[in-house]
């Protein structure tokens, strides 16, 4: 929906940047799903946002890899938020050069606003002004699927001398932000079973006791006052107190009456007017298992409010990092001036929360739903969290190589498709998070032959008409990070013949995900008053995050810091995980897409956790 605004056109003559040699750049908004309509009216108001090149992106990567390398003398030496912000400031001449360009282009600089970190400038221009300034033409664009409208340009020009100072420029009419759709919602089994008395049948359902047994998770780790564990939940999705108590009463008696500690970001609140599985199931699952597994550790509910229905990771990241405040998409109706209503640079949810030591995110989107610039900047925020010692743990989706239910595969001819190229999921595809895939116990048909084994296989489940399977694959945006290069190369070698058959569907230079996997089938939870089994990698994620939280407590009691970014340790010591070697994911018309193999694979990563082996390794790191 196009937001019409009245605009008083100021009569000022703007000339192009005379004399400079200009460089043509393509729009960094992904316009592949938008149809171009008529040319925009000269008086229409546009929001222009200039993202300055930040310094030291490479140094940031190098630093993160060094402090998370067990063999490095700097292992575990995390940076403060200020040091991190300082590292990524824009180049000093970037600001002055861009200001100079604006001045010489006749733009009134008193209307230019800086973001808190100083790495983005924003200003309002009419279509006429922006056309001259950026030497382009603005058109109405209509989204093919949602019918949303915006005005923007396909390309623009900047002086060649500024190519090292400007990352990108976005100029567009105000439009709502990308709609963010949960892809990882756990799916409800139709049967509702009463919980069997303990010991439960761990081959057909997952309970707390089963998880402790399967992965060797202790129930007596002392919490540490400096430890913290947070779980992201968006908007109107919230847990129900009675459900938690009913679960704890059966599973973890000491927690009856205990609640997560709510960290409300951007107006986040616990929505209780509406109940039902859509509103409660995901957070009930998260907090029932995370609180019980880490009991009596306090668990933080990072509850992010948003005008959008399902919230926004950018809002959470801005609350953790004031230098990230403001949208990186222009025309975000929530932040015409970079701050939400009632917020400014010194107050509200801009840098208002401390990141927890472990952050669990069971929500994600398809990489193709964002521009690569947006993905890069958001991924850099995860890198920053790693630099400060936070472990970010995200789930991979339950739709195999398709990212989401329905038509998320990539087909250049149609834009959206159920076949075509695989559609990687984000933030799993960001190299600076730990991505968690799914496994399951052998299916009942296998039980006769596999009776006594606890070997897991890749998660794959048929529920009503759809097949769920663990997400996994290779990014189209992020290159394989150095820590996984040998492991991924081995996978490609082992699976060469099979991968050759599907090579047109994925980008073999991309970051491979997931990193690890955890059981995803038939978790017994209480939701909306009933015990029910739910399946999905949303369940796997808080379990892995709980394990890292327990290991952090153990390290802190030994006088050490949190484990921080763990991927380099995992890939260099894969023996601390149980290798999963059977099963495959599916999607985009391929039934056996990525198969589980010996070593790392693009469906179960390095494997599932072995608590004791992990503890022994991590407790001995600096
Ligand atoms: C752009 O215009 C909007 C609406 O008129 C206004 O609220 C906002 O402050 C302006 N932003 C800048 C950066 O001048
Ligand atoms: C918690 O961390 C602070 C600051 O790093 C430190 O001074 C304090 O000793 C720690 N507390 C415990 C119990 O170790
Ligand atoms: C939800 O409840 C609050 C007060 O508890 C009320 O103000 C609000 O209007 C309710 N919203 C809906 C959609 O019922
Ligand atoms: C920021 O907001 C707070 C609370 O609304 C207000 O007291 C303060 O004056 C504002 N600061 C600035 C610099 O606008
Ligand atoms: C995307 O899919 C929808 C629903 O199948 C269809 O109506 C639409 O035309 C498709 N868009 C493109 C570009 O193929
Ligand atoms: C289970 O895994 C172990 C270790 O990888 C292997 O030796 C064993 O043969 C597997 N058992 C079955 C039944 O697949
Ligand atoms: C593959 O990935 C690389 C970088 O990771 C990128 O440059 C390239 O465009 C990608 N190709 C496709 C087809 O997505």
XYZ file of C-alpha atoms and ligand atoms in Angstrom:
720
model
C 0.000 0.000 0.000
C 1.438 3.277 -1.023
C 1.563 5.886 1.674
C 0.567 9.192 0.150
C 1.976 12.240 1.823
C 1.541 15.858 1.062
C 4.796 17.584 0.429
C 5.532 21.232 0.015
C 7.877 21.475 -2.879
C 10.629 23.965 -2.188
C 11.701 25.856 -5.197
C 15.368 25.218 -5.251
C 17.380 24.390 -8.262
C 19.526 21.340 -7.974
C 22.153 20.624 -10.507
C 23.860 17.304 -11.049
C 27.371 16.865 -9.738
C 28.902 18.703 -12.653
C 32.277 17.655 -13.888
C 32.665 14.452 -11.862
C 32.883 11.114 -13.585
C 29.939 9.081 -12.474
C 29.575 5.428 -11.668
C 26.332 3.607 -12.377
C 25.153 1.238 -9.621
C 22.209 -1.133 -9.620
C 19.555 -0.656 -6.962
C 20.348 -2.565 -3.826
C 16.650 -3.199 -3.328
C 15.795 -6.569 -4.780
C 13.227 -5.682 -7.453
C 12.898 -9.125 -8.999
C 9.430 -9.594 -7.523
C 8.160 -6.126 -8.349
C 6.455 -5.023 -11.569
C 7.453 -1.619 -12.893
C 4.562 0.790 -13.523
C 4.401 4.409 -14.586
C 6.970 7.081 -13.869
C 6.672 8.768 -10.487
C 5.247 12.230 -9.998
C 7.984 14.867 -9.572
C 6.551 16.081 -6.276
C 6.378 12.728 -4.562
C 8.446 12.508 -1.379
C 11.255 9.976 -1.176
C 13.401 8.883 1.707
C 17.029 8.636 0.801
C 19.439 6.709 2.953
C 23.163 6.682 2.289
C 25.041 3.797 3.903
C 28.662 4.761 4.378
C 31.350 2.149 4.081
C 32.386 1.027 7.512
C 35.990 0.335 8.354
C 37.532 -2.947 9.284
C 34.951 -5.545 8.240
C 37.923 -7.816 7.464
C 39.670 -7.032 10.715
C 36.422 -7.913 12.507
C 36.358 -11.357 10.908
C 40.040 -11.897 11.598
C 39.597 -10.844 15.235
C 36.582 -13.092 15.755
C 38.408 -16.074 14.289
C 41.443 -15.372 16.470
C 39.602 -14.987 19.771
C 37.551 -18.116 19.074
C 40.518 -20.224 17.981
C 41.499 -22.615 20.795
C 45.112 -22.530 19.606
C 45.389 -18.755 19.739
C 46.892 -16.924 22.745
C 43.960 -14.488 22.350
C 41.346 -17.227 22.751
C 38.446 -15.982 24.867
C 39.611 -12.350 24.943
C 36.345 -10.656 24.074
C 35.938 -7.008 23.166
C 33.781 -4.401 24.862
C 30.828 -2.891 23.029
C 32.778 0.366 22.711
C 35.792 -1.345 21.169
C 33.553 -3.124 18.702
C 31.767 0.105 17.773
C 35.092 1.831 17.343
C 36.334 -0.942 15.087
C 33.422 -0.539 12.661
C 33.166 3.251 12.452
C 32.844 4.738 8.968
C 36.082 5.993 7.479
C 36.574 9.595 8.620
C 36.849 10.909 5.086
C 33.703 9.018 4.049
C 31.546 11.382 6.079
C 33.217 14.573 4.885
C 33.369 13.444 1.246
C 29.696 12.587 1.170
C 28.738 15.836 2.890
C 30.815 17.696 0.340
C 29.058 15.893 -2.512
C 25.662 16.776 -1.064
C 26.735 20.418 -0.744
C 28.022 20.593 -4.291
C 24.816 18.985 -5.513
C 22.849 21.827 -3.944
C 21.284 19.788 -1.186
C 20.370 21.591 1.998
C 22.486 19.838 4.597
C 20.513 21.071 7.558
C 17.985 18.368 6.690
C 20.493 15.532 6.717
C 20.280 13.237 9.720
C 22.918 10.828 10.951
C 22.269 7.451 12.490
C 23.615 6.937 16.001
C 26.762 5.171 14.850
C 27.275 7.819 12.175
C 27.403 5.198 9.431
C 24.163 6.171 7.697
C 22.808 9.525 6.543
C 19.163 10.060 5.764
C 17.347 12.857 4.020
C 14.042 13.528 2.306
C 14.034 14.531 -1.324
C 11.306 14.958 -3.885
C 11.378 12.681 -6.890
C 12.514 15.680 -8.922
C 15.433 16.410 -6.600
C 16.465 12.773 -6.307
C 16.260 12.300 -10.078
C 18.797 15.069 -10.597
C 20.955 14.099 -7.644
C 21.228 10.400 -8.493
C 20.809 10.741 -12.281
C 18.080 8.165 -12.548
C 14.348 7.778 -13.111
C 11.859 6.770 -10.448
C 8.954 4.443 -11.166
C 5.997 3.020 -9.292
C 6.629 -0.626 -8.485
C 3.988 -3.163 -7.478
C 4.861 -6.324 -5.609
C 3.803 -9.372 -7.591
C 2.464 -11.274 -4.661
C 1.323 -8.789 -2.029
C 0.279 -5.936 -4.315
C 2.271 -3.512 -2.142
C 3.436 -0.399 -3.938
C 6.557 1.666 -3.712
C 8.412 4.218 -5.768
C 12.046 3.517 -6.400
C 14.742 3.418 -9.070
C 16.460 0.517 -10.795
C 19.902 2.157 -10.801
C 21.611 5.355 -9.662
C 24.887 7.178 -10.076
C 27.530 8.288 -7.611
C 30.762 10.143 -8.313
C 33.482 7.623 -9.012
C 35.635 9.226 -6.316
C 33.075 8.131 -3.668
C 33.021 4.457 -4.522
C 35.090 3.607 -1.452
C 33.025 5.787 0.853
C 29.505 4.607 0.039
C 28.233 1.061 0.485
C 24.911 1.767 -1.154
C 22.143 4.313 -1.455
C 18.495 3.504 -1.091
C 15.924 5.969 -2.369
C 12.300 4.966 -2.123
C 8.870 6.051 -1.031
C 7.884 4.879 2.429
C 6.831 1.246 2.308
C 6.328 -1.245 5.082
C 9.381 -3.351 5.824
C 9.721 -6.799 4.383
C 7.027 -8.941 5.774
C 8.678 -11.444 8.000
C 7.118 -14.820 8.072
C 8.053 -17.532 10.523
C 9.423 -20.466 8.608
C 10.336 -22.599 11.538
C 7.095 -22.927 13.325
C 6.815 -26.251 14.933
C 4.073 -28.305 13.442
C 1.479 -29.933 15.562
C 0.835 -33.614 15.301
C -2.824 -34.351 15.123
C -2.791 -36.915 17.867
C -2.858 -35.702 21.430
C -1.359 -38.230 23.777
C -1.460 -38.371 27.523
C 2.057 -38.453 28.913
C 3.084 -41.926 29.871
C 4.511 -42.403 33.340
C 8.301 -42.292 33.433
C 10.433 -43.741 32.023
C 9.014 -42.578 28.709
C 9.417 -44.351 25.441
C 12.264 -42.320 24.118
C 12.151 -43.827 20.673
C 8.711 -42.484 19.904
C 8.613 -39.294 21.909
C 11.038 -36.740 23.243
C 10.931 -35.675 26.868
C 13.346 -33.996 29.234
C 14.495 -37.364 30.523
C 15.093 -38.652 26.980
C 17.185 -35.617 26.055
C 19.287 -35.907 29.201
C 19.870 -39.567 28.455
C 20.540 -39.172 24.752
C 23.038 -36.335 25.074
C 24.309 -36.904 28.619
C 22.997 -33.556 29.861
C 23.455 -33.232 33.653
C 20.677 -31.885 35.869
C 22.863 -30.548 38.648
C 24.945 -27.764 37.117
C 25.068 -24.790 39.455
C 24.008 -21.548 37.832
C 26.479 -18.679 37.896
C 25.454 -15.064 38.572
C 27.372 -13.807 35.525
C 25.763 -16.273 33.157
C 22.767 -15.349 31.006
C 20.579 -17.111 28.475
C 18.086 -15.303 26.217
C 15.454 -16.517 23.781
C 14.004 -14.291 21.054
C 10.223 -14.165 20.574
C 8.410 -11.756 18.269
C 5.373 -9.539 18.776
C 2.224 -11.260 19.842
C 3.782 -14.670 20.371
C 3.974 -15.445 24.105
C 4.118 -18.273 26.632
C 1.285 -19.050 29.037
C 1.974 -19.298 32.781
C -0.450 -22.183 33.363
C 1.141 -24.198 30.567
C 4.618 -23.715 32.017
C 3.417 -24.805 35.447
C 1.641 -27.848 34.122
C 4.800 -28.877 32.279
C 7.074 -28.207 35.262
C 4.743 -29.993 37.640
C 5.372 -33.220 35.750
C 8.922 -32.645 34.504
C 10.818 -30.253 36.756
C 8.940 -29.699 40.012
C 11.262 -27.052 41.441
C 10.272 -24.685 38.625
C 6.533 -24.536 39.306
C 5.723 -20.833 39.630
C 8.958 -19.783 37.899
C 8.782 -17.569 34.823
C 11.208 -16.283 32.235
C 12.491 -12.779 32.866
C 10.982 -10.547 30.186
C 13.287 -8.092 28.411
C 10.767 -6.003 26.464
C 12.286 -4.524 23.327
C 10.560 -1.962 21.128
C 7.252 -2.214 22.951
C 7.366 -5.987 23.265
C 4.795 -7.349 25.685
C 3.221 -10.652 26.615
C 0.141 -10.885 24.491
C -2.569 -12.785 26.375
C -5.809 -11.674 24.701
C -5.576 -14.297 22.039
C -4.550 -17.856 22.686
C -4.094 -20.890 20.476
C -1.197 -22.822 19.067
C -0.106 -20.017 16.740
C 0.216 -17.624 19.635
C 1.648 -19.860 22.322
C 3.172 -23.037 21.045
C 6.626 -21.815 20.034
C 7.391 -19.878 23.258
C 5.820 -22.596 25.417
C 8.144 -25.126 23.794
C 11.159 -22.814 24.104
C 10.724 -21.938 27.756
C 9.477 -25.303 28.970
C 12.585 -27.074 27.655
C 15.148 -24.281 28.081
C 14.129 -23.501 31.662
C 13.934 -27.154 32.657
C 17.247 -28.135 31.037
C 19.149 -25.247 32.625
C 17.234 -25.119 35.925
C 17.679 -23.093 38.087
C 19.371 -20.733 35.628
C 17.196 -17.679 34.910
C 16.083 -17.599 31.269
C 15.480 -14.253 29.577
C 12.573 -13.793 27.206
C 13.761 -11.218 24.646
C 10.271 -10.113 23.637
C 10.461 -7.850 20.618
C 7.450 -5.704 19.795
C 6.780 -4.483 16.331
C 3.982 -3.158 14.194
C 4.676 -6.043 11.899
C 2.894 -9.146 13.002
C 5.878 -11.313 13.686
C 8.491 -8.891 14.817
C 11.876 -8.031 13.626
C 15.378 -9.242 14.384
C 16.750 -5.825 13.435
C 14.865 -4.270 16.352
C 16.411 -6.773 18.751
C 19.897 -6.207 17.340
C 19.460 -2.435 17.727
C 18.501 -2.926 21.374
C 21.779 -4.840 21.862
C 23.839 -2.406 19.782
C 22.964 1.279 19.722
C 25.166 1.689 16.669
C 22.721 -0.404 14.682
C 19.664 1.685 15.529
C 17.416 2.584 12.647
C 16.341 0.577 9.737
C 18.700 -0.315 6.964
C 15.797 -0.288 4.569
C 14.568 3.187 3.730
C 10.990 4.163 4.075
C 10.439 1.936 7.017
C 7.268 3.463 8.286
C 8.175 2.643 11.844
C 11.309 4.735 11.834
C 10.959 7.782 9.651
C 13.802 9.246 11.657
C 15.673 6.137 12.695
C 13.988 5.881 16.092
C 10.700 4.299 17.017
C 7.983 6.524 18.491
C 9.044 7.904 21.842
C 12.645 6.828 21.312
C 15.743 8.806 20.604
C 19.468 8.320 20.695
C 19.617 8.453 24.459
C 16.409 6.783 25.494
C 14.258 3.806 24.671
C 15.346 0.683 22.900
C 18.461 1.860 21.217
C 21.253 -0.026 22.972
C 18.906 -0.573 25.917
C 19.556 -4.299 26.482
C 22.689 -6.277 27.213
C 23.112 -9.226 24.924
C 22.865 -12.512 26.846
C 25.825 -14.923 26.775
C 23.728 -17.351 24.764
C 20.983 -16.175 22.428
C 18.540 -18.666 20.916
C 16.577 -17.704 17.781
C 14.113 -20.205 16.329
C 12.795 -17.838 13.674
C 14.172 -17.248 10.232
C 13.467 -16.230 6.695
C 14.609 -17.062 3.248
C 17.846 -15.379 2.220
C 16.209 -14.397 -1.077
C 13.712 -12.232 0.795
C 16.365 -9.625 1.534
C 18.957 -7.752 -0.448
C 22.474 -8.955 0.036
C 23.414 -5.577 1.557
C 20.795 -6.016 4.239
C 21.966 -9.560 4.929
C 25.601 -8.468 5.118
C 24.902 -5.699 7.623
C 22.652 -7.880 9.762
C 25.191 -10.704 9.692
C 27.853 -8.220 10.798
C 25.716 -7.637 13.910
C 26.001 -11.337 14.716
C 29.755 -11.085 14.214
C 29.794 -8.186 16.695
C 27.912 -10.290 19.248
C 30.551 -12.989 18.798
C 33.313 -10.442 19.365
C 31.648 -9.565 22.672
C 31.432 -13.207 23.767
C 27.822 -14.094 22.910
C 26.970 -17.436 21.283
C 24.134 -16.956 18.776
C 22.236 -20.178 18.072
C 19.652 -20.311 15.287
C 17.484 -23.064 13.846
C 17.477 -24.007 10.161
C 13.794 -24.366 9.203
C 11.784 -27.529 8.718
C 11.365 -27.294 4.982
C 14.603 -28.803 3.809
C 16.174 -26.935 0.923
C 13.079 -24.800 0.380
C 13.420 -22.565 3.470
C 9.672 -22.225 3.832
C 6.437 -23.949 3.109
C 5.057 -23.339 -0.353
C 6.888 -21.568 -3.089
C 10.184 -20.271 -1.800
C 12.493 -22.013 -4.214
C 14.294 -19.798 -6.684
C 13.206 -19.860 -10.286
C 14.501 -16.941 -12.325
C 11.653 -17.234 -14.797
C 8.798 -17.119 -12.332
C 10.284 -15.527 -9.229
C 8.578 -17.929 -6.870
C 8.447 -21.616 -7.295
C 8.111 -24.997 -5.690
C 10.896 -26.260 -7.949
C 14.082 -24.658 -9.181
C 17.116 -23.658 -7.184
C 17.321 -24.277 -3.442
C 16.472 -21.353 -1.227
C 18.889 -20.962 1.692
C 17.567 -19.784 5.035
C 18.751 -16.784 7.036
C 20.185 -16.164 9.653
C 21.470 -19.769 9.420
C 23.442 -18.827 6.322
C 25.371 -16.145 8.242
C 28.802 -17.634 9.052
C 28.896 -15.987 12.507
C 26.004 -17.894 14.063
C 25.797 -21.542 15.089
C 23.098 -23.136 12.987
C 21.154 -26.096 14.388
C 19.583 -28.727 12.142
C 17.274 -31.581 13.096
C 17.588 -35.304 13.725
C 15.154 -37.952 14.834
C 15.194 -41.422 16.243
C 14.819 -44.285 13.754
C 11.247 -44.474 12.501
C 9.000 -47.249 13.841
C 9.390 -49.286 10.620
C 13.110 -49.459 11.301
C 12.724 -50.462 14.916
C 13.026 -54.186 14.383
C 16.507 -53.875 12.963
C 17.662 -50.870 14.954
C 16.071 -51.919 18.207
C 18.777 -51.099 20.661
C 20.514 -48.256 18.888
C 20.279 -44.615 19.800
C 21.843 -43.561 16.509
C 19.982 -40.567 15.179
C 19.072 -39.992 11.553
C 18.323 -36.722 9.698
C 14.930 -35.244 10.587
C 12.227 -36.017 8.057
C 8.579 -36.390 8.852
C 5.380 -36.536 6.897
C 2.571 -34.624 8.502
C -0.785 -34.441 6.755
C 0.118 -33.363 3.226
C 3.560 -31.922 3.777
C 6.987 -33.380 4.259
C 9.073 -31.697 6.901
C 12.825 -32.132 6.822
C 15.834 -30.466 8.349
C 16.952 -27.301 6.570
C 20.468 -27.365 5.201
C 22.493 -26.288 2.226
C 24.776 -23.516 1.032
C 24.391 -19.747 1.103
C 24.041 -17.701 -2.062
C 25.369 -14.626 -0.280
C 28.054 -15.637 2.217
C 31.225 -17.467 1.271
C 32.278 -20.554 3.218
C 34.159 -19.213 6.279
C 37.705 -20.525 6.807
C 36.815 -22.614 9.854
C 34.641 -24.993 7.802
C 36.544 -25.161 4.515
C 38.232 -28.568 5.057
C 35.096 -30.205 6.483
C 32.932 -28.970 3.624
C 35.537 -30.019 1.064
C 35.487 -33.543 2.481
C 31.694 -33.644 2.217
C 31.806 -32.557 -1.414
C 34.368 -35.225 -2.058
C 32.417 -38.031 -0.368
C 29.179 -36.972 -2.021
C 30.632 -35.941 -5.373
C 28.453 -38.124 -7.596
C 25.261 -37.215 -5.840
C 26.070 -33.496 -5.616
C 26.940 -33.415 -9.314
C 23.340 -34.376 -10.039
C 21.967 -31.385 -8.157
C 24.807 -28.931 -8.765
C 22.633 -26.434 -10.663
C 20.468 -25.979 -7.619
C 22.953 -24.623 -5.105
C 26.024 -22.464 -4.819
C 28.956 -24.653 -3.934
C 31.152 -21.736 -2.783
C 28.636 -20.633 -0.166
C 28.677 -21.064 3.616
C 27.445 -24.555 4.371
C 24.862 -24.998 7.117
C 23.807 -26.314 9.618
C 26.773 -26.615 11.980
C 25.227 -29.131 14.396
C 21.948 -31.003 14.812
C 19.676 -31.979 17.676
C 16.681 -34.248 17.886
C 13.579 -32.571 16.420
C 10.830 -35.200 16.618
C 7.811 -35.458 18.878
C 8.694 -33.239 21.847
C 6.074 -33.564 24.547
C 5.022 -30.058 25.523
C 2.100 -28.468 27.280
C 0.355 -25.852 25.210
C -3.086 -24.355 25.703
C -3.736 -26.755 28.534
C -2.868 -29.975 26.736
C 0.053 -32.323 26.457
C 0.966 -32.720 22.799
C 3.871 -33.870 20.655
C 5.426 -31.233 18.387
C 8.243 -31.603 15.873
C 10.671 -29.242 14.209
C 14.098 -27.665 14.460
C 12.513 -25.013 16.677
C 12.689 -27.699 19.326
C 16.309 -28.612 18.572
C 17.490 -25.043 18.939
C 16.714 -24.265 22.600
C 18.151 -27.662 23.554
C 21.519 -26.884 21.992
C 21.413 -23.367 23.470
C 20.690 -24.890 26.901
C 23.732 -27.147 26.608
C 25.982 -24.175 25.819
C 24.457 -22.284 28.746
C 25.287 -25.146 31.136
C 28.846 -25.282 29.788
C 29.140 -21.508 30.318
C 28.111 -21.939 33.964
C 30.700 -24.674 34.428
C 33.391 -22.488 32.857
C 32.420 -19.517 35.005
C 32.665 -21.642 38.153
C 36.169 -22.517 36.964
C 36.935 -18.778 36.794
C 36.646 -18.552 33.017
C 34.531 -16.538 30.590
C 31.693 -17.682 28.314
C 32.491 -19.840 25.282
C 31.484 -17.116 22.785
C 31.540 -17.996 19.091
C 31.997 -21.776 19.095
C 32.126 -22.775 15.414
C 35.929 -22.829 15.053
C 36.149 -25.131 18.089
C 33.395 -27.419 16.817
C 34.895 -27.792 13.337
C 38.382 -28.395 14.658
C 37.173 -30.981 17.215
C 34.200 -32.728 15.618
C 34.696 -35.729 17.922
C 32.696 -33.870 20.604
C 29.593 -34.416 18.460
C 27.820 -37.655 17.499
C 28.180 -37.960 13.759
C 24.836 -38.542 12.036
C 25.298 -40.569 8.882
C 21.844 -41.493 7.595
C 18.855 -39.662 6.155
C 18.538 -36.665 3.851
C 16.564 -33.474 3.489
C 14.262 -32.700 0.593
C 12.724 -29.731 -1.167
C 12.339 -27.814 -4.447
C 11.316 -30.989 -6.216
C 14.282 -33.080 -5.031
C 13.428 -35.941 -2.717
C 16.992 -36.740 -1.619
C 18.652 -33.331 -1.639
C 21.533 -33.155 0.867
C 22.321 -36.492 2.469
C 23.838 -37.131 5.855
C 27.319 -38.607 5.594
C 30.403 -39.304 7.624
C 31.765 -35.983 8.944
C 30.090 -32.667 8.247
C 27.084 -32.690 5.935
C 24.564 -30.097 4.778
C 21.664 -31.600 6.705
C 22.949 -32.570 10.178
C 26.179 -30.532 10.228
C 28.877 -32.103 12.390
C 26.303 -34.073 14.382
C 24.473 -34.002 17.700
C 25.940 -32.974 21.064
C 27.797 -35.208 23.492
C 27.664 -33.133 26.655
C 30.539 -34.728 28.511
C 32.956 -34.533 25.582
C 31.929 -30.940 24.922
C 32.348 -30.011 28.584
C 35.798 -31.555 28.815
C 36.981 -29.676 25.755
C 35.458 -26.295 26.604
C 36.396 -26.354 30.284
C 40.045 -26.707 29.289
C 40.056 -23.824 26.824
C 41.402 -20.490 28.059
C 11.317 13.124 6.255
O 9.963 13.493 6.195
C 9.169 12.987 7.240
C 7.712 13.286 6.948
O 7.538 14.590 6.523
C 9.638 13.612 8.533
O 8.899 13.109 9.611
C 11.100 13.264 8.727
O 11.595 13.931 9.867
C 11.952 13.621 7.537
N 13.247 12.996 7.670
C 14.391 13.645 7.484
C 15.611 12.825 7.602
O 14.424 14.836 7.251
C 31.052 -11.414 37.425
O 31.696 -10.547 36.507
C 32.244 -9.395 37.101
C 32.711 -8.457 36.003
O 33.335 -9.151 34.960
C 33.353 -9.798 38.057
O 33.930 -8.669 38.648
C 32.737 -10.701 39.118
O 33.751 -11.186 39.955
C 32.017 -11.878 38.491
N 31.273 -12.588 39.513
C 31.590 -13.818 39.889
C 30.767 -14.432 40.962
O 32.502 -14.442 39.379
C -5.989 -6.800 24.612
O -6.076 -6.463 25.970
C -5.752 -5.120 26.268
C -5.821 -4.900 27.744
O -5.463 -6.028 28.449
C -6.703 -4.185 25.551
O -6.323 -2.860 25.766
C -6.694 -4.475 24.061
O -7.651 -3.704 23.385
C -6.939 -5.943 23.788
N -6.763 -6.210 22.378
C -7.573 -6.992 21.702
C -7.215 -7.188 20.261
O -8.525 -7.513 22.189
C 15.106 11.402 24.576
O 13.899 10.902 25.113
C 13.804 11.086 26.491
C 12.556 10.339 26.958
O 11.524 10.443 26.040
C 13.750 12.589 26.770
O 13.646 12.813 28.171
C 15.037 13.218 26.255
O 14.986 14.634 26.412
C 15.238 12.911 24.812
N 16.573 13.331 24.413
C 16.823 13.949 23.254
C 18.255 14.277 22.976
O 15.947 14.237 22.478
C 3.870 -16.544 -7.279
O 2.952 -17.506 -6.839
C 1.607 -17.056 -6.793
C 0.784 -18.170 -6.195
O 1.061 -19.369 -6.826
C 1.146 -16.660 -8.197
O -0.163 -16.160 -8.135
C 2.085 -15.595 -8.740
O 1.735 -15.292 -10.062
C 3.498 -16.088 -8.691
N 4.407 -15.051 -9.109
C 5.261 -15.257 -10.072
C 6.143 -14.110 -10.404
O 5.348 -16.320 -10.643
C 25.581 -46.534 15.328
O 26.690 -45.661 15.206
C 27.925 -46.259 15.535
C 28.975 -45.177 15.498
O 28.905 -44.403 14.322
C 28.199 -47.401 14.554
O 29.413 -48.023 14.896
C 27.059 -48.402 14.603
O 27.232 -49.370 13.631
C 25.726 -47.705 14.388
N 24.649 -48.646 14.612
C 23.699 -48.858 13.726
C 22.689 -49.861 14.106
O 23.615 -48.224 12.684
C 27.422 -17.914 -5.306
O 28.055 -17.337 -4.184
C 28.973 -16.325 -4.473
C 29.528 -15.810 -3.165
O 29.236 -16.613 -2.106
C 28.300 -15.203 -5.240
O 29.273 -14.276 -5.640
C 27.544 -15.737 -6.450
O 26.802 -14.714 -7.048
C 26.612 -16.856 -6.048
N 25.971 -17.414 -7.197
C 24.667 -17.644 -7.228
C 24.172 -18.322 -8.459
O 23.905 -17.350 -6.330
